[in-house]
Amino acid sequence: MKVVIASGKGGTGKTTVAVNLAWFLANCGRKVQYIDCDVEEPNGNFFISAHFSERIPAFVMLPAVDQQKCTSCGECSSKCRFNAIVRLPGNTMIFPELCHGCGLCLLVCPTKAISEDEREIGIIERGMGWGGISFVHGVLNVGEPMPNPLIRKVKEQGLADHIQIIDAPPGTSCSFVETISDADLVILVTEPTPFGLHDLKISVEVARARGRSICVVINKDNGIFRPLEKFLEERQLTITARLPENRKVAEVYSEGNILLEELPDYRAHFSSIAAEVFRQSENLMHSPMGVLP
Amino acid sequence: MKIAVTTSGDSLAAPMDSRFGRAAGFLVYDTDTKVLQVVDNAQNLNSAQGAGIQAAQTVAEAGANVVITGHCGPKAFRVLQAAGITVYNCEAATVQEALGLFGEGKLLTASDADVEGHWS
């Protein structure tokens, strides 16, 4: 089962929720895999105390043009949706930083002048953390503009017989869409601030447009930000847990510790989140889509 | 010689657009025939990425030898250079003024991109 923890706004508590949910589920005796898809700034490994046993370089396909065979017909350039190819007479130029490696240009080239080369965009690291949690994350190369191909490859490391806790990158654009694309449940973490609400609205819209099941966790809850409560009521969103605002939580996080170990009062909230995960898992089991752990 | 000037208008009196890749369009002036051609850039203007390089391809296809624009980013500059098009940076208010300054030899050739991509 794939559970994505996402938020839109950065700093709302995605990693806190993801790490502690993984801890809780592992302590329930479940097989858990933590997948950090925040490839631009992965940090889940610190909390999970991951020991890496494998480093796998990640490549994307990069087209290479044989200028001898190329007739400058412009088919590749006009079909490329990412504007990565420029056709000049006698010179077809590829812009690697714009190429998504989709391979369409290879298919449309009438003279087979384009071949497959590859380009390294980052690495995938795999290992184990505490409590038998299987861990995987991706680290995007510095200066690399496109996280999506790496996110896709990190997700391919998902173990089908585990509950996959997937930490999403912040934001609500391409990398978020990629991360939630096949999620069985999207847990949206928000905070009672105008910024948190603004991004929650976008996240809800995107996740619904992608047909994902959503539930909401309010972090740093103080119960007094009315616009958030109103939005959640209006959109009939399930509030799975309200994590009370507490300076101690930030202190525990900043030291790389586990909230549920340091502040056991929060366990009841994570029990509710875990229950939502199990409920979704039950639903899926009875759906024609397939069986889940 | 054909000179492409970035603009949002369709006449010599039109204001210059200081952007290259996301300019609304180009006015291409042929100094030999004195013909003025309007080249639309709307498709590139609205593209998610690669606007500059596609705009460069567009002006190359229009047969321009010279581009006069406000600012040009690195990728567009590479394409223009590969196409043998000379780039001039200019802060003139209108297309006519830009062409005038060019004719008087008052514009300097850009030897490199003068801004980072996505500057505006």
XYZ file of C-alpha atoms in Angstrom:
413
model
C 0.000 0.000 0.000
C 1.270 3.467 -0.923
C 0.663 6.252 1.574
C 1.937 9.664 0.511
C 2.495 12.406 3.072
C 2.277 15.798 1.356
C 1.556 19.392 2.247
C 2.162 22.041 -0.356
C 3.671 24.561 2.030
C 7.086 23.593 3.331
C 7.636 23.255 7.048
C 4.119 22.113 7.931
C 5.340 18.793 9.279
C 5.380 16.296 6.407
C 8.534 14.580 7.546
C 7.418 14.626 11.204
C 4.175 12.872 10.259
C 5.869 10.479 7.823
C 8.639 9.437 10.208
C 6.351 8.990 13.191
C 3.723 7.147 11.191
C 6.463 4.784 9.992
C 7.616 4.361 13.613
C 4.055 3.679 14.780
C 3.306 1.141 12.047
C 6.629 -0.635 12.584
C 5.795 -0.865 16.274
C 2.449 -2.395 15.310
C 4.472 -5.170 13.696
C 3.811 -4.046 10.132
C 6.348 -4.291 7.337
C 7.179 -0.673 6.597
C 9.212 0.945 3.855
C 10.082 4.628 4.087
C 10.442 6.263 0.673
C 11.769 9.820 0.632
C 10.710 11.456 -2.629
C 11.934 14.894 -1.590
C 14.924 14.334 -3.862
C 16.060 17.937 -3.735
C 16.425 17.930 0.040
C 16.041 14.410 1.399
C 16.377 14.231 5.184
C 14.168 11.320 6.312
C 17.310 9.166 6.636
C 18.437 11.141 9.694
C 15.256 10.312 11.593
C 15.044 6.706 10.431
C 18.807 6.248 11.146
C 19.172 4.627 7.760
C 22.309 2.646 7.004
C 22.791 2.500 3.288
C 23.925 -0.725 1.712
C 23.416 0.230 -1.903
C 24.015 3.248 -4.092
C 22.484 3.115 -7.548
C 23.190 5.879 -10.075
C 20.013 7.127 -11.796
C 20.050 7.992 -15.462
C 17.653 9.535 -17.915
C 17.728 8.826 -21.605
C 19.271 11.629 -23.591
C 18.859 11.702 -27.360
C 21.982 12.096 -29.477
C 21.762 13.391 -33.035
C 23.908 12.064 -35.853
C 24.234 15.265 -37.894
C 25.346 13.215 -40.927
C 22.065 11.312 -41.060
C 19.941 14.301 -39.984
C 18.123 16.063 -42.818
C 17.000 19.007 -40.650
C 13.377 18.098 -41.369
C 12.314 19.426 -37.959
C 10.012 16.525 -37.014
C 11.737 15.977 -33.644
C 11.781 19.645 -32.813
C 8.124 20.229 -33.648
C 6.944 17.115 -31.767
C 9.008 17.692 -28.606
C 6.611 18.845 -25.886
C 9.439 20.101 -23.728
C 10.987 22.420 -26.318
C 14.263 20.600 -25.844
C 15.212 20.362 -29.518
C 16.055 23.168 -31.888
C 16.280 22.579 -35.590
C 18.640 24.843 -37.474
C 19.673 24.046 -41.023
C 22.408 21.421 -40.753
C 22.427 21.589 -36.969
C 19.847 19.960 -34.703
C 20.598 20.967 -31.124
C 19.480 19.077 -28.011
C 19.156 20.890 -24.697
C 19.755 18.201 -22.039
C 18.459 20.355 -19.174
C 15.035 20.579 -20.855
C 14.808 16.956 -22.055
C 12.543 14.642 -20.048
C 13.925 11.548 -21.765
C 10.532 10.503 -23.160
C 12.024 9.130 -26.378
C 9.399 10.553 -28.741
C 12.083 12.118 -30.956
C 13.582 8.651 -31.587
C 10.219 7.420 -32.793
C 9.366 10.325 -35.080
C 12.775 10.756 -36.740
C 12.266 9.543 -40.345
C 15.979 8.993 -40.974
C 16.802 7.291 -37.635
C 19.376 9.983 -36.967
C 18.653 10.006 -33.231
C 20.049 7.398 -30.885
C 19.859 6.798 -27.139
C 22.535 8.186 -24.921
C 22.118 8.696 -21.191
C 22.775 11.281 -18.544
C 23.174 10.809 -14.800
C 20.771 12.983 -12.810
C 21.317 11.679 -9.290
C 21.608 8.605 -7.125
C 19.279 6.269 -5.287
C 20.395 5.019 -1.871
C 18.868 1.971 -0.246
C 19.249 0.493 3.187
C 17.678 -0.276 6.549
C 16.710 1.907 9.479
C 15.580 1.208 13.030
C 12.744 -1.208 13.733
C 13.397 -3.113 10.513
C 12.180 -0.246 8.368
C 13.342 -0.558 4.809
C 14.576 2.799 3.530
C 15.085 4.329 0.110
C 15.619 7.857 -1.123
C 16.884 9.736 -4.142
C 19.458 12.514 -4.168
C 19.230 14.809 -7.166
C 22.488 16.199 -8.532
C 23.108 19.840 -7.692
C 21.939 22.080 -10.526
C 19.693 19.417 -12.028
C 16.384 21.132 -12.859
C 14.113 18.103 -13.224
C 13.326 15.975 -10.181
C 10.527 13.919 -11.757
C 12.520 11.203 -13.527
C 14.408 10.546 -10.283
C 11.203 10.527 -8.211
C 9.792 7.926 -10.611
C 12.873 5.746 -10.196
C 12.823 6.083 -6.410
C 9.176 4.971 -6.381
C 10.074 1.969 -8.555
C 12.044 0.734 -5.514
C 8.746 0.374 -3.615
C 8.211 -3.070 -2.055
C 4.755 -4.394 -2.878
C 4.369 -6.353 0.374
C 5.224 -3.363 2.601
C 3.249 -0.339 3.704
C 5.107 2.348 1.795
C 5.321 5.644 3.645
C 6.213 8.148 0.964
C 7.464 11.597 1.966
C 6.530 14.034 -0.813
C 8.512 17.089 -1.842
C 7.003 20.439 -0.808
C 5.021 22.413 -3.353
C 2.044 21.491 -5.503
C 3.609 21.332 -8.957
C 5.131 18.565 -11.109
C 7.136 16.772 -8.423
C 4.095 16.657 -6.118
C 1.883 15.380 -8.947
C 4.456 12.706 -9.806
C 4.735 11.580 -6.187
C 0.981 11.184 -5.629
C 0.253 9.759 -9.099
C -0.340 6.197 -7.874
C -0.919 6.775 -4.157
C -3.586 4.725 -2.402
C -3.925 7.423 0.244
C -2.668 11.015 0.343
C -2.303 12.451 3.831
C -2.242 16.227 3.511
C -0.479 17.866 6.431
C -1.460 21.473 7.021
C -1.046 24.151 9.645
C -3.494 26.793 10.902
C -1.983 29.724 8.997
C -3.058 31.566 5.827
C -0.030 30.081 4.035
C -0.860 26.562 5.139
C -4.479 26.957 4.043
C -3.563 28.500 0.705
C -1.406 25.525 -0.246
C -3.838 23.022 1.258
C -6.541 24.291 -1.114
C -4.275 23.732 -4.120
C -3.122 20.328 -2.850
C -6.715 19.170 -2.362
C -7.632 20.304 -5.846
C -4.645 18.567 -7.453
C -5.064 15.334 -5.468
C -8.788 15.208 -6.280
C -8.113 15.879 -9.944
C -5.781 12.877 -9.847
C -8.535 10.789 -8.265
C -6.644 10.146 -5.019
C -8.172 9.423 -1.600
C -7.349 12.265 0.764
C -7.321 12.840 4.487
C -6.034 15.820 6.433
C -3.758 16.116 9.437
C -3.624 19.512 11.113
C -0.217 20.080 12.635
C 0.610 22.812 15.156
C -3.106 22.907 15.877
C -4.396 25.658 18.104
C -8.029 25.408 17.047
C -8.395 29.119 16.483
C -7.824 29.627 12.767
C -11.420 29.745 11.551
C -10.790 29.900 7.762
C -9.122 26.471 7.893
C -11.974 24.905 9.864
C -14.474 26.463 7.459
C -12.654 25.157 4.381
C -12.418 21.637 5.783
C -16.141 21.677 6.643
C -17.176 23.030 3.265
C -15.115 20.507 1.343
C -16.159 17.694 3.700
C -12.594 16.641 4.278
C -11.776 14.035 6.867
C -9.649 15.429 9.668
C -7.715 12.365 10.711
C -5.695 13.986 13.454
C -4.962 17.299 15.109
C -1.436 17.475 16.449
C -1.395 20.123 19.167
C 0.974 23.052 18.847
C 3.908 22.498 21.155
C 7.382 23.973 21.124
C 8.749 20.640 22.380
C 7.814 19.039 19.038
C 10.096 21.413 17.143
C 12.904 20.780 19.630
C 12.607 17.010 19.222
C 12.620 17.413 15.442
C 15.633 19.702 15.437
C 17.585 17.067 17.338
C 16.633 14.384 14.816
C 14.649 12.440 17.399
C 11.355 10.587 17.185
C 8.403 12.539 18.494
C 6.500 9.449 19.640
C 9.441 8.301 21.744
C 10.009 11.672 23.376
C 6.389 12.767 23.719
C 4.233 9.643 24.108
C 1.074 11.796 24.389
C 1.146 12.118 20.616
C 0.774 8.359 20.096
C -3.020 8.513 20.248
C -3.020 10.898 17.282
C -0.846 8.562 15.245
C -3.099 5.704 16.206
C -5.901 7.613 14.419
C -3.716 8.165 11.358
C -2.731 4.472 11.317
C -6.412 3.542 11.610
C -7.137 5.626 8.494
C -4.322 3.814 6.688
C -5.775 0.431 7.682
C -9.274 1.553 6.694
C -8.041 2.539 3.213
C -6.154 -0.716 2.963
C -9.386 -2.606 3.764
C -11.246 -0.651 1.075
C -8.579 -1.523 -1.436
C -8.687 -5.167 -0.506
C -12.366 -5.239 -1.387
C -11.915 -3.246 -4.541
C -11.298 -4.965 -7.856
C -8.017 -3.067 -8.109
C -6.016 -5.522 -6.095
C -4.813 -6.850 -2.773
C -2.642 -5.012 -0.298
C -0.722 -5.850 2.821
C 19.791 41.825 -44.392
C 16.896 40.944 -42.092
C 16.645 42.478 -38.624
C 14.287 40.996 -36.017
C 13.150 43.289 -33.191
C 11.188 41.996 -30.174
C 7.845 43.766 -29.829
C 4.215 43.356 -28.890
C 3.021 45.425 -31.852
C 2.855 45.251 -35.630
C 4.222 48.594 -36.761
C 7.436 50.592 -36.549
C 5.842 52.797 -33.887
C 5.158 49.775 -31.666
C 6.960 49.566 -28.324
C 9.944 47.245 -28.020
C 9.545 44.197 -25.793
C 12.612 43.893 -23.565
C 12.201 40.103 -23.319
C 13.354 37.753 -26.047
C 11.941 34.252 -25.463
C 8.666 35.504 -24.064
C 8.246 38.497 -26.325
C 4.789 38.683 -27.891
C 6.347 38.648 -31.323
C 8.978 39.975 -33.696
C 9.002 42.566 -36.401
C 11.410 41.459 -39.099
C 12.633 44.318 -41.253
C 14.320 43.552 -44.543
C 16.803 46.340 -45.260
C 17.016 45.387 -48.947
C 13.323 45.229 -49.816
C 12.151 47.586 -46.990
C 9.443 45.026 -46.213
C 8.247 44.648 -42.643
C 7.075 41.197 -41.553
C 5.208 40.377 -38.344
C 6.241 37.074 -36.737
C 4.037 35.807 -33.939
C 5.654 34.283 -30.846
C 2.466 33.514 -28.888
C 3.069 29.758 -28.900
C 6.531 30.114 -27.386
C 5.411 32.887 -25.077
C 3.033 30.493 -23.343
C 5.242 27.416 -23.282
C 6.134 25.945 -19.914
C 9.824 25.767 -20.725
C 12.268 26.377 -23.539
C 10.611 29.601 -24.726
C 13.939 31.238 -25.507
C 15.378 28.483 -27.661
C 12.148 28.067 -29.618
C 11.928 31.825 -30.165
C 15.500 31.657 -31.463
C 14.459 28.905 -33.877
C 11.497 31.030 -34.967
C 13.653 34.048 -35.842
C 16.169 31.774 -37.574
C 13.361 30.341 -39.688
C 12.223 33.872 -40.526
C 15.665 34.328 -42.038
C 16.876 36.991 -39.612
C 20.593 37.858 -39.585
C 20.289 40.229 -36.644
C 18.228 40.245 -33.440
C 17.644 43.429 -31.482
C 16.159 42.822 -28.046
C 16.295 44.047 -24.471
C 17.816 40.981 -22.888
C 18.726 37.521 -24.051
C 19.266 34.442 -21.840
C 22.008 31.832 -22.199
C 20.145 29.043 -24.017
C 18.542 31.371 -26.567
C 21.925 32.984 -27.100
C 23.508 29.599 -27.855
C 20.900 28.893 -30.537
C 21.183 32.355 -32.084
C 24.937 31.997 -32.152
C 24.706 28.557 -33.771
C 22.346 30.023 -36.365
C 24.847 32.759 -37.117
C 22.546 35.506 -35.884
C 24.139 38.557 -34.284
C 22.470 39.798 -31.104
C 22.261 43.444 -30.076
C 20.954 44.559 -26.687
C 18.978 47.763 -26.848
C 16.747 49.755 -24.537
C 14.992 51.839 -27.179
C 11.320 52.625 -26.621
C 10.044 51.738 -30.081
C 10.967 49.438 -32.953
C 11.693 52.432 -35.167
C 14.064 53.913 -32.625
C 15.856 50.566 -32.284
C 16.262 50.237 -36.053
C 17.471 53.845 -36.189
C 20.137 53.248 -33.532
C 21.218 50.092 -35.329
C 21.446 51.935 -38.665
C 23.617 54.608 -37.058
C 25.919 51.910 -35.686
C 25.147 52.905 -32.112
C 24.309 49.433 -30.841
C 26.919 47.061 -29.475
C 27.063 43.393 -30.356
C 26.272 41.103 -27.437
C 29.117 38.631 -27.037
C 27.215 36.568 -24.493
C 23.860 36.244 -22.775
C 23.321 39.356 -20.666
C 20.870 37.770 -18.207
C 20.281 34.389 -16.583
C 17.374 32.350 -17.929
C 13.910 33.256 -16.557
C 15.090 36.740 -15.629
C 11.785 38.554 -16.079
